[in-house]
mmCIF file of C-alpha atoms in Angstrom:
data_model
loop_
_atom_site.group_PDB
_atom_site.id
_atom_site.type_symbol
_atom_site.label_atom_id
_atom_site.label_comp_id
_atom_site.label_asym_id
_atom_site.label_seq_id
_atom_site.Cartn_x
_atom_site.Cartn_y
_atom_site.Cartn_z
ATOM 1 C CA MET B 121 -10.329 21.019 24.519
ATOM 2 C CA LYS B 122 -11.614 24.607 24.486
ATOM 3 C CA ILE B 123 -9.641 27.768 23.862
ATOM 4 C CA ASP B 124 -10.904 29.090 27.199
ATOM 5 C CA ASP B 125 -8.764 26.438 28.881
ATOM 6 C CA LEU B 126 -5.672 28.199 27.505
ATOM 7 C CA ILE B 127 -6.799 31.826 27.747
ATOM 8 C CA LYS B 128 -6.994 31.665 31.535
ATOM 9 C CA TYR B 129 -3.192 31.227 31.560
ATOM 10 C CA GLN B 130 -2.543 34.255 29.343
ATOM 11 C CA ASP B 131 0.641 36.246 30.041
ATOM 12 C CA LEU B 132 0.580 39.480 28.020
ATOM 13 C CA GLU B 133 4.272 40.278 28.511
ATOM 14 C CA TYR B 134 5.197 36.810 27.274
ATOM 15 C CA GLN B 135 2.782 37.252 24.373
ATOM 16 C CA LYS B 136 4.597 40.398 23.181
ATOM 17 C CA PHE B 137 7.991 38.759 23.576
ATOM 18 C CA ASN B 138 7.041 35.519 21.832
ATOM 19 C CA GLN B 139 5.266 37.205 18.910
ATOM 20 C CA LYS B 140 8.531 38.895 17.913
ATOM 21 C CA ILE B 141 10.512 35.662 18.092
ATOM 22 C CA VAL B 142 8.102 33.168 16.557
ATOM 23 C CA GLN B 143 6.466 35.386 13.917
ATOM 24 C CA SER B 144 3.468 33.139 13.382
ATOM 25 C CA LYS B 145 0.722 34.550 11.178
ATOM 26 C CA LYS B 146 -1.809 33.302 13.708
ATOM 27 C CA PRO B 147 -2.896 35.315 16.734
ATOM 28 C CA MET B 148 -1.022 34.434 19.899
ATOM 29 C CA ILE B 149 -2.650 34.185 23.326
ATOM 30 C CA GLY B 150 0.557 34.309 25.347
ATOM 31 C CA VAL B 151 0.674 30.980 27.180
ATOM 32 C CA ARG B 152 4.027 29.593 28.269
ATOM 33 C CA THR B 153 5.147 26.295 26.764
ATOM 34 C CA PRO B 154 5.329 24.241 30.016
ATOM 35 C CA ILE B 155 1.635 24.959 30.617
ATOM 36 C CA ILE B 156 0.736 23.808 27.117
ATOM 37 C CA LYS B 157 2.806 20.640 27.538
ATOM 38 C CA LEU B 158 0.941 19.887 30.751
ATOM 39 C CA ALA B 159 -2.387 20.454 28.990
ATOM 40 C CA ALA B 160 -1.303 18.011 26.284
ATOM 41 C CA LYS B 161 -0.660 15.326 28.888
ATOM 42 C CA GLN B 162 -4.011 15.955 30.515
ATOM 43 C CA ASN B 163 -5.954 15.726 27.242
ATOM 44 C CA ASN B 164 -5.845 12.235 25.783
ATOM 45 C CA TYR B 165 -5.606 12.075 21.990
ATOM 46 C CA PHE B 166 -8.452 9.583 21.682
ATOM 47 C CA GLU B 167 -10.724 11.800 23.788
ATOM 48 C CA SER B 168 -9.806 14.967 21.882
ATOM 49 C CA LEU B 169 -10.461 14.042 18.261
ATOM 50 C CA ASP B 170 -12.815 16.973 17.747
ATOM 51 C CA PHE B 171 -9.910 19.296 18.524
ATOM 52 C CA ILE B 172 -7.349 17.228 16.579
ATOM 53 C CA ASN B 173 -9.520 17.167 13.477
ATOM 54 C CA ASP B 174 -10.467 20.852 13.640
ATOM 55 C CA LEU B 175 -7.781 22.135 11.266
ATOM 56 C CA PRO B 176 -6.566 24.741 10.722
ATOM 57 C CA HIS B 177 -6.550 26.001 14.284
ATOM 58 C CA LYS B 178 -7.051 29.703 14.948
ATOM 59 C CA TYR B 179 -4.365 30.311 17.581
ATOM 60 C CA TYR B 180 -0.642 29.617 17.708
ATOM 61 C CA GLU B 181 -1.035 27.931 21.098
ATOM 62 C CA GLU B 182 -3.587 25.522 19.640
ATOM 63 C CA ASP B 183 -0.956 24.405 17.140
ATOM 64 C CA GLN B 184 1.485 23.972 20.009
ATOM 65 C CA LEU B 185 -1.034 21.912 21.951
ATOM 66 C CA HIS B 186 -1.822 19.811 18.881
ATOM 67 C CA SER B 187 1.893 19.182 18.351
ATOM 68 C CA PHE B 188 2.504 18.065 21.936
ATOM 69 C CA MET B 189 -0.565 15.818 21.904
ATOM 70 C CA ILE B 190 0.741 14.073 18.786
ATOM 71 C CA MET B 191 4.099 13.553 20.464
ATOM 72 C CA ASN B 192 2.373 11.706 23.306
ATOM 73 C CA ILE B 193 0.867 9.109 20.958
ATOM 74 C CA LYS B 194 2.566 5.757 21.532
ATOM 75 C CA ASP B 195 1.153 3.964 18.486
ATOM 76 C CA TYR B 196 3.454 4.679 15.520
ATOM 77 C CA ASP B 197 0.828 4.160 12.810
ATOM 78 C CA ILE B 198 -1.520 6.647 14.432
ATOM 79 C CA CYS B 199 1.285 9.087 15.230
ATOM 80 C CA ILE B 200 2.738 9.190 11.716
ATOM 81 C CA LYS B 201 -0.727 9.611 10.239
ATOM 82 C CA GLU B 202 -1.451 12.578 12.499
ATOM 83 C CA VAL B 203 1.960 14.153 11.908
ATOM 84 C CA ASP B 204 1.581 13.824 8.156
ATOM 85 C CA LYS B 205 -1.780 15.545 8.372
ATOM 86 C CA PHE B 206 -0.795 18.296 10.783
ATOM 87 C CA ILE B 207 2.553 19.575 9.468
ATOM 88 C CA TYR B 208 0.944 21.129 6.383
ATOM 89 C CA TYR B 209 -0.747 23.644 8.696
ATOM 90 C CA ILE B 210 2.431 24.751 10.507
ATOM 91 C CA ASP B 211 3.475 28.340 9.788
ATOM 92 C CA ASN B 212 6.405 28.906 12.160
ATOM 93 C CA TRP B 213 9.707 27.421 13.271
ATOM 94 C CA ALA B 214 8.744 26.994 16.933
ATOM 95 C CA VAL B 215 5.931 24.502 16.389
ATOM 96 C CA CYS B 216 7.891 22.815 13.606
ATOM 97 C CA ASP B 217 11.025 22.292 15.681
ATOM 98 C CA SER B 218 9.270 21.178 18.855
ATOM 99 C CA LEU B 219 7.462 18.312 17.103
ATOM 100 C CA ILE B 220 9.789 15.361 17.800
ATOM 101 C CA PRO B 221 7.760 12.170 18.368
ATOM 102 C CA LYS B 222 9.849 9.666 20.327
ATOM 103 C CA ILE B 223 8.044 6.752 18.694
ATOM 104 C CA PHE B 224 9.717 7.676 15.384
ATOM 105 C CA LYS B 225 13.048 6.437 16.731
ATOM 106 C CA LYS B 226 11.758 2.851 16.714
ATOM 107 C CA ASN B 227 10.306 3.037 13.201
ATOM 108 C CA LYS B 228 13.043 4.582 11.090
ATOM 109 C CA ASP B 229 12.695 2.147 8.177
ATOM 110 C CA ASP B 230 9.185 3.428 7.543
ATOM 111 C CA LEU B 231 9.794 7.027 8.581
ATOM 112 C CA ILE B 232 12.411 7.618 5.886
ATOM 113 C CA HIS B 233 9.753 7.219 3.183
ATOM 114 C CA TYR B 234 7.714 10.024 4.728
ATOM 115 C CA ILE B 235 10.811 12.179 5.013
ATOM 116 C CA ASP B 236 11.411 11.779 1.281
ATOM 117 C CA LYS B 237 7.919 13.119 0.664
ATOM 118 C CA TRP B 238 8.298 15.996 3.116
ATOM 119 C CA ILE B 239 11.606 17.317 1.814
ATOM 120 C CA ASN B 240 10.175 17.266 -1.714
ATOM 121 C CA SER B 241 7.231 19.404 -0.656
ATOM 122 C CA LYS B 242 6.839 23.014 -1.754
ATOM 123 C CA GLN B 243 5.857 24.163 1.739
ATOM 124 C CA GLU B 244 8.573 25.837 3.785
ATOM 125 C CA PHE B 245 7.867 24.246 7.158
ATOM 126 C CA VAL B 246 7.090 20.802 5.756
ATOM 127 C CA ILE B 247 10.551 20.763 4.166
ATOM 128 C CA ARG B 248 12.102 22.102 7.370
ATOM 129 C CA PHE B 249 10.382 19.361 9.361
ATOM 130 C CA GLY B 250 11.684 16.680 6.992
ATOM 131 C CA ILE B 251 15.264 17.929 7.304
ATOM 132 C CA LYS B 252 14.919 18.072 11.073
ATOM 133 C CA MET B 253 13.789 14.439 11.172
ATOM 134 C CA LEU B 254 16.909 13.483 9.207
ATOM 135 C CA MET B 255 18.967 15.437 11.713
ATOM 136 C CA ASN B 256 17.242 13.968 14.770
ATOM 137 C CA TYR B 257 17.164 10.319 13.721
ATOM 138 C CA TYR B 258 19.670 9.644 10.925
ATOM 139 C CA LEU B 259 22.994 11.180 11.917
ATOM 140 C CA ASP B 260 24.304 8.297 13.999
ATOM 141 C CA ASP B 261 24.459 4.614 13.083
ATOM 142 C CA ASP B 262 21.692 5.060 10.506
ATOM 143 C CA PHE B 263 23.518 7.767 8.565
ATOM 144 C CA LYS B 264 23.927 7.360 4.811
ATOM 145 C CA ILE B 265 25.619 9.687 2.336
ATOM 146 C CA ASP B 266 22.386 9.545 0.376
ATOM 147 C CA TYR B 267 20.627 11.396 3.207
ATOM 148 C CA LEU B 268 23.213 14.164 3.123
ATOM 149 C CA ASN B 269 22.789 14.438 -0.631
ATOM 150 C CA LYS B 270 19.021 14.714 -0.244
ATOM 151 C CA VAL B 271 19.476 17.788 1.937
ATOM 152 C CA ILE B 272 22.132 19.371 -0.278
ATOM 153 C CA ASN B 273 19.894 18.942 -3.320
ATOM 154 C CA ILE B 274 16.874 20.702 -1.823
ATOM 155 C CA LYS B 275 16.354 23.694 -4.122
ATOM 156 C CA GLU B 276 13.850 25.675 -2.058
ATOM 157 C CA ASN B 277 15.504 28.847 -0.758
ATOM 158 C CA ASP B 278 12.974 29.921 1.863
ATOM 159 C CA TYR B 279 14.720 31.352 4.910
ATOM 160 C CA TYR B 280 13.631 28.692 7.387
ATOM 161 C CA VAL B 281 14.558 25.889 4.997
ATOM 162 C CA MET B 282 18.045 27.329 4.518
ATOM 163 C CA MET B 283 18.570 27.773 8.246
ATOM 164 C CA MET B 284 17.540 24.169 8.888
ATOM 165 C CA LYS B 285 19.925 22.984 6.162
ATOM 166 C CA ALA B 286 22.682 24.890 7.960
ATOM 167 C CA TRP B 287 21.713 23.348 11.302
ATOM 168 C CA TYR B 288 21.715 19.877 9.761
ATOM 169 C CA LEU B 289 25.148 20.459 8.231
ATOM 170 C CA ALA B 290 26.518 21.781 11.522
ATOM 171 C CA GLU B 291 25.293 18.684 13.361
ATOM 172 C CA GLY B 292 26.793 16.573 10.605
ATOM 173 C CA LEU B 293 30.158 18.292 11.050
ATOM 174 C CA ILE B 294 29.975 17.360 14.717
ATOM 175 C CA LYS B 295 28.859 13.752 14.285
ATOM 176 C CA LYS B 296 30.150 12.747 10.822
ATOM 177 C CA TYR B 297 32.942 15.235 10.212
ATOM 178 C CA ASP B 298 34.784 13.355 7.441
ATOM 179 C CA ASP B 299 31.640 13.143 5.319
ATOM 180 C CA PHE B 300 30.328 16.639 5.941
ATOM 181 C CA ILE B 301 33.584 18.574 5.706
ATOM 182 C CA LYS B 302 33.788 17.617 2.030
ATOM 183 C CA VAL B 303 30.572 19.526 1.401
ATOM 184 C CA ILE B 304 31.926 22.614 3.169
ATOM 185 C CA GLU B 305 35.242 22.373 1.332
ATOM 186 C CA SER B 306 33.455 22.267 -2.021
ATOM 187 C CA LYS B 307 31.923 25.710 -1.333
ATOM 188 C CA LYS B 308 28.994 24.875 -3.609
ATOM 189 C CA LEU B 309 26.275 25.661 -1.068
ATOM 190 C CA ASP B 310 24.359 28.913 -0.860
ATOM 191 C CA VAL B 311 26.692 31.340 0.932
ATOM 192 C CA ARG B 312 24.178 31.913 3.735
ATOM 193 C CA VAL B 313 23.823 28.185 4.367
ATOM 194 C CA HIS B 314 27.571 27.619 4.100
ATOM 195 C CA ASN B 315 28.543 30.322 6.585
ATOM 196 C CA LYS B 316 25.708 29.612 9.019
ATOM 197 C CA ALA B 317 26.649 25.908 9.116
ATOM 198 C CA ILE B 318 30.238 26.847 9.949
ATOM 199 C CA GLN B 319 29.090 29.337 12.573
ATOM 200 C CA LYS B 320 26.827 26.818 14.321
ATOM 201 C CA ALA B 321 29.521 24.120 14.254
ATOM 202 C CA ILE B 322 32.110 26.498 15.707
ATOM 203 C CA GLU B 323 29.717 27.453 18.504
ATOM 204 C CA SER B 324 29.441 23.814 19.613
ATOM 205 C CA TYR B 325 31.525 22.408 22.449
ATOM 206 C CA ARG B 326 31.347 18.999 20.724
ATOM 207 C CA ILE B 327 33.936 19.810 18.058
ATOM 208 C CA THR B 328 37.693 20.218 18.537
ATOM 209 C CA GLU B 329 39.483 23.562 18.440
ATOM 210 C CA ALA B 330 41.615 22.347 15.540
ATOM 211 C CA LYS B 331 38.515 21.616 13.492
ATOM 212 C CA LYS B 332 37.018 24.966 14.458
ATOM 213 C CA ASP B 333 40.155 26.755 13.261
ATOM 214 C CA TYR B 334 39.970 24.938 9.921
ATOM 215 C CA LEU B 335 36.285 25.741 9.530
ATOM 216 C CA ARG B 336 37.018 29.435 10.116
ATOM 217 C CA GLU B 337 39.378 29.321 7.152
ATOM 218 C CA LEU B 338 36.561 27.956 4.984
ATOM 219 C CA LYS B 339 34.161 30.845 5.587
ATOM 220 C CA ILE B 340 33.129 32.718 2.464
ATOM 221 C CA LYS B 341 33.598 36.479 2.755
#
């Protein structure tokens, strides 16, 4: 995989637009995500180890490509190893949030141990990634109050950690309302997390109007 393979798809208008939204510290070429996803499918992980192991990458799109290539790995042991290596180089929410390996869903007993390590990291996007994995894979039949407590007890107050905590809580209000509403009622969260969680839950079509009305009453002014 060479950077020239991506540069030929450069879109300067998209570059300007995406730079403002993503705010990566890395230079951005301006390649649209569907093109990068296609490139990831066309470049087999086992045939691209020089690229995979060349960390940190220079360009934002290289991180995107790396992320999508990892997601295509069907062997859990290899996938988790590569994820655990790569996430420490992520510097933006877009790459962090798009990394959702499907193979994780079949290996949740092992994955939870990695999540414990990630949410106890000191790196903003490693913590965010750990919370997102709890949100993606442990809010249905696998949910435990202990997982909710892990998120509540995260002390890091970086912006993107707090916004992911709010997203997690909003999803919890939708899927496990009786457990998560107690946290909102306690009003012990950071005000920004508290109000953003309520806002995101209210914006969802998956929660009743009665619950939305009650959540509005719980906002901190």
